[in-house]
Amino acid sequence: MQTRHIGDVQVSAIGLGGMPMSIEGRPDEQRSVATIHAALDAGVTLIDTADAYHLRANDVGHNESLIARAVASYGGDTSGLVIATKGGHLRPGDGSWTLNGSPGYLKQAAEASLKRLGVDAIGLYQFHRPDPKVLYADSVGAIRDLLDEGKIRHAGISNANPAQIRQANEILSGRLVSVQNQFSPAFRSSEPELELCAKLGIAFLPWSPLGGIAQAGELGSRFAAFAEVAKAHGVSPQQVTLAWMLAKAPVVIPIPGSSRPETIRDSVAAADLSLSADEFARLDAA
Ligand SMILES: NC(=O)c1ccc[n+]([C@@H]2O[C@H](COP(=O)([O-])OP(=O)(O)OC[C@H]3O[C@@H](n4cnc5c(N)ncnc54)[C@H](OP(=O)(O)O)[C@@H]3O)[C@@H](O)[C@H]2O)c1
């Protein structure tokens, strides 16, 4: 598969988003493991997760543990796999999402993720979302400390605006390697962050690239241009969406969520789908 860079590491141009396998509506473990194995078979070397991808208060880190088990039971080579996780979001178990960006909490959360993933150092650790109760510099300072201590190999942020991207990169002394923001045909307000990442050479990971778990299946009926280009190529509108993102800048690495082998296989094929300049312009303007 086509590859892209996160810092000095090469990863597949399409990653796997783990969230649908661990939150509301999650499938049984057998189907999730089959999905992760299908991704690895297809050449995926980036899996995105978070300690907050779980349902109940007592299953924190469900997705991280699931991925660790699936990787352990995979027969093939996983030495080049980057598991990207996050800290700073919490789910108390009542369906809500809460925040804790305090440095002490983030360091403790990273330690717990490290244990669940069963690795010496986390491949990519991302500060999940700014916490208005904590100075951004203090939260990112904790990520810098984790990097300096060797607990994480690479540092990223998520849900950040351009000023926060610049600030985080400064606090990390130029070692910010990724920004993960919402970006899809339905949600384009992260264009300035995408452009800034392209300028600075920082990987940009669009989250909910297909519009999110509930909307992903309807993408073609909501966005006619994507359905029409898909029809012309004989592929799915979802695949066209991911190919359009890849064509936007070489730093873009979409992480479509999946809970079925067939959807991640279809998404991965976007890395081989070439769009004409006219098609790209049409989708970009849609
Ligand atoms: N940083 C953050 O704050 C944040 C927030 C949200 C999400 N994320 C990350 O971003 C990832 C992606 O976002 P998301 O999962 O919310 O939404 P998404 O990727 O927009 O949509 C996920 C859904 O798309 C379906 N799908 C995937 N590929 C498809 C294809 N080729 N054709 C048709 N349907 C397809 C999947 O269906 P099946 O389930 O049937 O396979 C899945 O449930 C998450 O998994 C998570 O890792 C991060």
Short mmCIF file of C-alpha atoms and ligand atoms in Angstrom, two decimals:
data_model
loop_
_atom_site.label_atom_id
_atom_site.label_comp_id
_atom_site.label_asym_id
_atom_site.label_seq_id
_atom_site.Cartn_x
_atom_site.Cartn_y
_atom_site.Cartn_z
CA MET A 1 0.00 0.00 0.00
CA GLN A 2 1.00 3.62 -0.50
CA THR A 3 2.79 4.91 2.60
CA ARG A 4 3.02 8.27 4.37
CA HIS A 5 5.06 9.62 7.28
CA ILE A 6 4.33 10.24 10.93
CA GLY A 7 7.57 11.83 12.06
CA ASP A 8 10.35 9.53 10.87
CA VAL A 9 8.07 6.48 10.70
CA GLN A 10 6.41 5.20 7.52
CA VAL A 11 2.81 4.07 7.87
CA SER A 12 0.07 2.96 5.49
CA ALA A 13 -1.71 5.90 3.84
CA ILE A 14 -5.01 4.59 5.28
CA GLY A 15 -5.19 3.70 8.97
CA LEU A 16 -7.84 1.83 10.94
CA GLY A 17 -9.96 3.71 13.48
CA GLY A 18 -10.78 1.44 16.40
CA MET A 19 -13.65 3.34 18.04
CA PRO A 20 -16.66 1.47 16.48
CA MET A 21 -15.33 -1.78 17.96
CA SER A 22 -15.57 -0.52 21.54
CA ILE A 23 -18.33 2.03 22.06
CA GLU A 24 -22.14 1.87 21.73
CA GLY A 25 -23.17 -0.75 19.17
CA ARG A 26 -19.85 -2.58 19.34
CA PRO A 27 -19.73 -6.08 17.83
CA ASP A 28 -18.56 -9.24 19.55
CA GLU A 29 -14.84 -9.79 19.97
CA GLN A 30 -14.63 -12.38 17.18
CA ARG A 31 -15.84 -9.89 14.56
CA SER A 32 -13.59 -7.15 15.90
CA VAL A 33 -10.52 -9.39 15.80
CA ALA A 34 -11.44 -10.44 12.23
CA THR A 35 -11.67 -6.74 11.32
CA ILE A 36 -8.24 -5.94 12.77
CA HIS A 37 -6.71 -9.00 11.09
CA ALA A 38 -8.31 -7.98 7.77
CA ALA A 39 -6.73 -4.53 8.14
CA LEU A 40 -3.30 -6.04 8.82
CA ASP A 41 -3.72 -8.45 5.88
CA ALA A 42 -4.51 -5.47 3.64
CA GLY A 43 -1.31 -3.70 4.67
CA VAL A 44 -2.59 -1.30 7.33
CA THR A 45 0.28 -0.30 9.64
CA LEU A 46 -1.51 2.44 11.62
CA ILE A 47 -4.29 1.72 14.10
CA ASP A 48 -5.87 4.60 16.00
CA THR A 49 -7.31 4.02 19.45
CA ALA A 50 -7.81 5.79 22.81
CA ASP A 51 -8.18 4.75 26.43
CA ALA A 52 -11.65 6.33 26.29
CA TYR A 53 -12.94 3.92 23.63
CA HIS A 54 -15.02 1.82 25.99
CA LEU A 55 -18.59 1.62 27.23
CA ARG A 56 -18.86 1.05 30.95
CA ALA A 57 -16.93 2.64 33.80
CA ASN A 58 -15.23 -0.69 34.45
CA ASP A 59 -13.95 -1.36 30.93
CA VAL A 60 -11.62 1.62 30.41
CA GLY A 61 -9.17 0.84 27.62
CA HIS A 62 -11.44 -1.79 26.03
CA ASN A 63 -10.22 -0.86 22.55
CA GLU A 64 -6.53 -0.79 23.48
CA SER A 65 -6.78 -4.25 25.07
CA LEU A 66 -8.75 -5.59 22.12
CA ILE A 67 -6.13 -4.35 19.66
CA ALA A 68 -3.31 -5.79 21.78
CA ARG A 69 -5.04 -9.21 21.80
CA ALA A 70 -5.75 -9.09 18.05
CA VAL A 71 -2.14 -8.17 17.26
CA ALA A 72 -0.89 -10.96 19.54
CA SER A 73 -3.07 -13.56 17.79
CA TYR A 74 -2.16 -12.37 14.27
CA GLY A 75 0.05 -14.83 12.47
CA GLY A 76 1.93 -12.33 10.29
CA ASP A 77 4.62 -9.71 10.82
CA THR A 78 3.49 -6.71 12.90
CA SER A 79 6.90 -5.18 13.51
CA GLY A 80 6.07 -2.10 11.43
CA LEU A 81 2.72 -1.47 13.11
CA VAL A 82 2.13 1.85 14.85
CA ILE A 83 -0.65 1.85 17.46
CA ALA A 84 -1.63 5.43 18.10
CA THR A 85 -3.51 6.02 21.32
CA LYS A 86 -4.75 9.06 23.23
CA GLY A 87 -5.31 10.35 26.73
CA GLY A 88 -7.27 13.21 28.24
CA HIS A 89 -10.85 12.10 27.52
CA LEU A 90 -12.85 9.94 29.91
CA ARG A 91 -16.12 8.07 29.82
CA PRO A 92 -17.73 7.75 33.23
CA GLY A 93 -20.06 5.03 31.92
CA ASP A 94 -23.28 7.00 31.49
CA GLY A 95 -22.69 7.65 27.78
CA SER A 96 -21.02 11.02 28.35
CA TRP A 97 -17.46 12.08 27.49
CA THR A 98 -15.56 14.16 30.06
CA LEU A 99 -12.12 15.80 30.09
CA ASN A 100 -9.02 15.72 32.25
CA GLY A 101 -5.95 17.44 30.84
CA SER A 102 -4.03 17.76 34.09
CA PRO A 103 -0.39 16.70 33.73
CA GLY A 104 -0.57 14.19 36.59
CA TYR A 105 -3.62 12.49 35.12
CA LEU A 106 -2.15 12.36 31.58
CA LYS A 107 1.05 10.71 32.84
CA GLN A 108 -0.93 8.14 34.80
CA ALA A 109 -3.20 7.49 31.78
CA ALA A 110 -0.21 6.99 29.48
CA GLU A 111 1.28 4.45 31.91
CA ALA A 112 -2.00 2.53 31.93
CA SER A 113 -2.19 2.60 28.10
CA LEU A 114 1.39 1.36 27.88
CA LYS A 115 0.52 -1.64 30.05
CA ARG A 116 -2.68 -2.43 28.14
CA LEU A 117 -0.89 -2.26 24.80
CA GLY A 118 1.93 -4.41 26.19
CA VAL A 119 4.68 -2.29 24.62
CA ASP A 120 7.92 -0.72 25.90
CA ALA A 121 6.95 2.68 24.50
CA ILE A 122 3.72 3.92 22.89
CA GLY A 123 4.20 4.42 19.12
CA LEU A 124 2.18 7.66 18.98
CA TYR A 125 0.55 9.29 22.02
CA GLN A 126 -1.97 12.03 21.33
CA PHE A 127 -3.43 14.57 23.76
CA HIS A 128 -7.10 13.83 23.04
CA ARG A 129 -8.80 17.19 23.54
CA PRO A 130 -7.95 20.54 25.20
CA ASP A 131 -9.35 20.79 28.73
CA PRO A 132 -10.58 24.35 29.40
CA LYS A 133 -9.82 23.90 33.11
CA VAL A 134 -6.11 23.27 32.47
CA LEU A 135 -3.58 25.49 30.70
CA TYR A 136 -2.89 23.98 27.28
CA ALA A 137 0.84 24.46 27.86
CA ASP A 138 0.63 22.33 31.01
CA SER A 139 -1.19 19.46 29.26
CA VAL A 140 1.23 19.48 26.32
CA GLY A 141 4.10 19.78 28.82
CA ALA A 142 3.07 16.37 30.19
CA ILE A 143 3.23 14.91 26.67
CA ARG A 144 6.72 16.44 26.27
CA ASP A 145 7.81 14.82 29.56
CA LEU A 146 6.51 11.43 28.40
CA LEU A 147 8.51 11.86 25.19
CA ASP A 148 11.67 12.87 27.07
CA GLU A 149 11.28 9.90 29.44
CA GLY A 150 10.98 7.50 26.46
CA LYS A 151 7.48 6.33 27.48
CA ILE A 152 6.15 7.44 24.09
CA ARG A 153 7.99 7.38 20.76
CA HIS A 154 6.06 10.19 19.10
CA ALA A 155 3.79 12.99 20.27
CA GLY A 156 0.55 14.17 18.70
CA ILE A 157 -2.44 16.33 19.55
CA SER A 158 -6.11 16.16 18.64
CA ASN A 159 -8.97 18.64 18.33
CA ALA A 160 -6.53 21.54 18.13
CA ASN A 161 -6.78 24.91 16.37
CA PRO A 162 -3.90 26.52 14.43
CA ALA A 163 -2.68 28.50 17.48
CA GLN A 164 -2.64 25.33 19.58
CA ILE A 165 -0.77 23.44 16.85
CA ARG A 166 1.95 26.12 16.82
CA GLN A 167 2.04 26.28 20.61
CA ALA A 168 2.26 22.50 21.01
CA ASN A 169 5.04 22.27 18.42
CA GLU A 170 6.97 24.96 20.29
CA ILE A 171 6.53 23.24 23.67
CA LEU A 172 7.64 19.98 22.07
CA SER A 173 10.69 21.75 20.53
CA GLY A 174 9.55 20.96 16.98
CA ARG A 175 8.72 17.33 17.78
CA LEU A 176 4.95 17.48 17.16
CA VAL A 177 4.37 14.78 14.53
CA SER A 178 0.58 14.62 14.15
CA VAL A 179 -2.69 16.47 14.49
CA GLN A 180 -5.98 14.54 14.58
CA ASN A 181 -9.04 16.67 13.82
CA GLN A 182 -12.53 16.04 12.53
CA PHE A 183 -12.63 16.31 8.75
CA SER A 184 -15.10 14.87 6.22
CA PRO A 185 -17.30 15.98 3.31
CA ALA A 186 -19.81 17.12 5.95
CA PHE A 187 -17.26 18.77 8.24
CA ARG A 188 -14.68 20.93 6.52
CA SER A 189 -13.88 23.55 9.11
CA SER A 190 -10.53 21.89 9.82
CA GLU A 191 -9.16 23.08 6.45
CA PRO A 192 -6.93 25.73 8.15
CA GLU A 193 -5.39 23.07 10.43
CA LEU A 194 -4.90 20.72 7.47
CA GLU A 195 -3.16 23.49 5.50
CA LEU A 196 -0.95 24.40 8.47
CA CYS A 197 0.06 20.76 8.92
CA ALA A 198 0.89 20.53 5.20
CA LYS A 199 3.06 23.62 5.54
CA LEU A 200 4.86 22.36 8.66
CA GLY A 201 5.18 18.73 7.44
CA ILE A 202 3.06 17.41 10.33
CA ALA A 203 0.78 14.40 9.68
CA PHE A 204 -2.93 15.32 9.61
CA LEU A 205 -5.24 12.47 10.65
CA PRO A 206 -8.89 13.23 9.75
CA TRP A 207 -11.22 11.69 12.36
CA SER A 208 -14.74 10.57 11.40
CA PRO A 209 -13.61 10.95 7.75
CA LEU A 210 -16.83 9.32 6.53
CA GLY A 211 -19.07 11.50 8.68
CA GLY A 212 -19.06 9.34 11.81
CA ILE A 213 -20.41 5.90 12.74
CA ALA A 214 -24.09 6.84 12.36
CA GLN A 215 -23.74 8.75 9.06
CA ALA A 216 -20.98 6.86 7.20
CA GLY A 217 -23.37 4.56 5.33
CA GLU A 218 -25.38 7.51 3.99
CA LEU A 219 -22.42 9.38 2.56
CA GLY A 220 -23.39 8.75 -1.06
CA SER A 221 -27.00 9.83 -0.59
CA ARG A 222 -25.96 13.01 1.23
CA PHE A 223 -23.19 14.09 -1.14
CA ALA A 224 -24.15 13.57 -4.78
CA ALA A 225 -20.73 14.51 -6.21
CA PHE A 226 -19.07 11.74 -4.20
CA ALA A 227 -21.71 9.22 -5.37
CA GLU A 228 -21.30 10.27 -9.03
CA VAL A 229 -17.49 10.04 -9.01
CA ALA A 230 -17.82 6.68 -7.23
CA LYS A 231 -20.18 5.41 -9.93
CA ALA A 232 -17.77 6.48 -12.67
CA HIS A 233 -14.98 4.45 -11.03
CA GLY A 234 -17.20 1.52 -9.97
CA VAL A 235 -16.24 1.98 -6.30
CA SER A 236 -17.98 3.13 -3.12
CA PRO A 237 -18.53 6.82 -2.25
CA GLN A 238 -16.64 6.12 0.98
CA GLN A 239 -13.59 5.03 -1.02
CA VAL A 240 -13.80 8.17 -3.15
CA THR A 241 -13.98 10.29 0.01
CA LEU A 242 -10.77 8.79 1.38
CA ALA A 243 -9.01 9.13 -2.01
CA TRP A 244 -10.06 12.80 -2.14
CA MET A 245 -8.53 13.36 1.31
CA LEU A 246 -5.30 11.64 0.35
CA ALA A 247 -5.11 13.89 -2.72
CA LYS A 248 -5.48 17.04 -0.61
CA ALA A 249 -1.93 16.89 0.80
CA PRO A 250 0.83 14.31 1.32
CA VAL A 251 0.51 14.74 5.11
CA VAL A 252 -3.10 13.46 5.21
CA ILE A 253 -3.61 9.97 6.69
CA PRO A 254 -7.33 9.16 7.14
CA ILE A 255 -8.28 6.73 9.91
CA PRO A 256 -11.74 5.40 8.90
CA GLY A 257 -13.43 3.50 11.68
CA SER A 258 -14.50 -0.04 10.99
CA SER A 259 -16.12 -2.98 12.71
CA ARG A 260 -16.35 -5.34 9.73
CA PRO A 261 -13.59 -6.80 7.55
CA GLU A 262 -15.36 -5.73 4.34
CA THR A 263 -15.50 -2.04 5.25
CA ILE A 264 -11.82 -1.73 6.14
CA ARG A 265 -10.86 -3.63 2.96
CA ASP A 266 -12.97 -1.24 0.91
CA SER A 267 -11.42 1.78 2.65
CA VAL A 268 -7.85 0.56 2.15
CA ALA A 269 -8.45 0.38 -1.63
CA ALA A 270 -8.71 4.19 -1.59
CA ALA A 271 -4.92 4.32 -1.45
CA ASP A 272 -4.87 2.95 -5.03
CA LEU A 273 -7.68 5.08 -6.40
CA SER A 274 -6.51 7.96 -8.60
CA LEU A 275 -8.83 10.89 -9.14
CA SER A 276 -8.49 13.23 -12.11
CA ALA A 277 -7.80 16.91 -11.46
CA ASP A 278 -11.38 17.67 -12.54
CA GLU A 279 -12.83 15.09 -10.17
CA PHE A 280 -10.70 16.39 -7.31
CA ALA A 281 -11.79 19.98 -7.95
CA ARG A 282 -15.43 18.92 -8.11
CA LEU A 283 -15.26 17.00 -4.81
CA ASP A 284 -13.33 19.79 -3.15
CA ALA A 285 -16.04 22.26 -4.13
CA ALA A 286 -18.98 19.96 -3.28
N1 LIG B 1 -9.76 12.44 18.17
C1 LIG B 1 -11.06 12.41 18.36
O1 LIG B 1 -11.63 13.23 19.10
C2 LIG B 1 -11.86 11.38 17.63
C3 LIG B 1 -13.27 11.46 17.61
C4 LIG B 1 -13.97 10.48 16.89
C5 LIG B 1 -13.28 9.47 16.24
N2 LIG B 1 -11.91 9.40 16.31
C6 LIG B 1 -11.14 8.36 15.60
O2 LIG B 1 -11.44 8.42 14.23
C7 LIG B 1 -11.87 7.14 13.77
C8 LIG B 1 -12.85 7.28 12.64
O3 LIG B 1 -14.00 7.98 13.04
P1 LIG B 1 -15.41 7.26 13.30
O4 LIG B 1 -15.20 5.82 13.52
O5 LIG B 1 -16.08 8.07 14.34
O6 LIG B 1 -16.22 7.56 11.98
P2 LIG B 1 -16.05 7.23 10.41
O7 LIG B 1 -14.69 6.69 10.16
O8 LIG B 1 -16.45 8.44 9.69
O9 LIG B 1 -17.16 6.13 10.20
C9 LIG B 1 -17.03 4.86 10.77
C10 LIG B 1 -18.05 3.93 10.16
O10 LIG B 1 -17.87 3.91 8.77
C11 LIG B 1 -18.21 2.66 8.26
N3 LIG B 1 -17.30 2.43 7.12
C12 LIG B 1 -15.95 2.40 7.17
N4 LIG B 1 -15.43 2.21 5.96
C13 LIG B 1 -16.48 2.08 5.10
C14 LIG B 1 -16.59 1.84 3.71
N5 LIG B 1 -15.50 1.73 2.96
N6 LIG B 1 -17.83 1.76 3.18
C15 LIG B 1 -18.94 1.90 3.95
N7 LIG B 1 -18.90 2.13 5.29
C16 LIG B 1 -17.69 2.22 5.85
C17 LIG B 1 -17.95 1.68 9.35
O11 LIG B 1 -18.98 0.71 9.33
P3 LIG B 1 -18.88 -0.74 10.03
O12 LIG B 1 -18.85 -0.43 11.51
O13 LIG B 1 -20.11 -1.40 9.59
O14 LIG B 1 -17.61 -1.37 9.62
C18 LIG B 1 -17.87 2.50 10.62
O15 LIG B 1 -18.84 2.21 11.59
C19 LIG B 1 -12.46 6.50 15.03
O16 LIG B 1 -12.61 5.11 14.89
C20 LIG B 1 -11.45 6.93 16.05
O17 LIG B 1 -10.31 6.11 15.97
C21 LIG B 1 -11.22 10.36 16.99
#
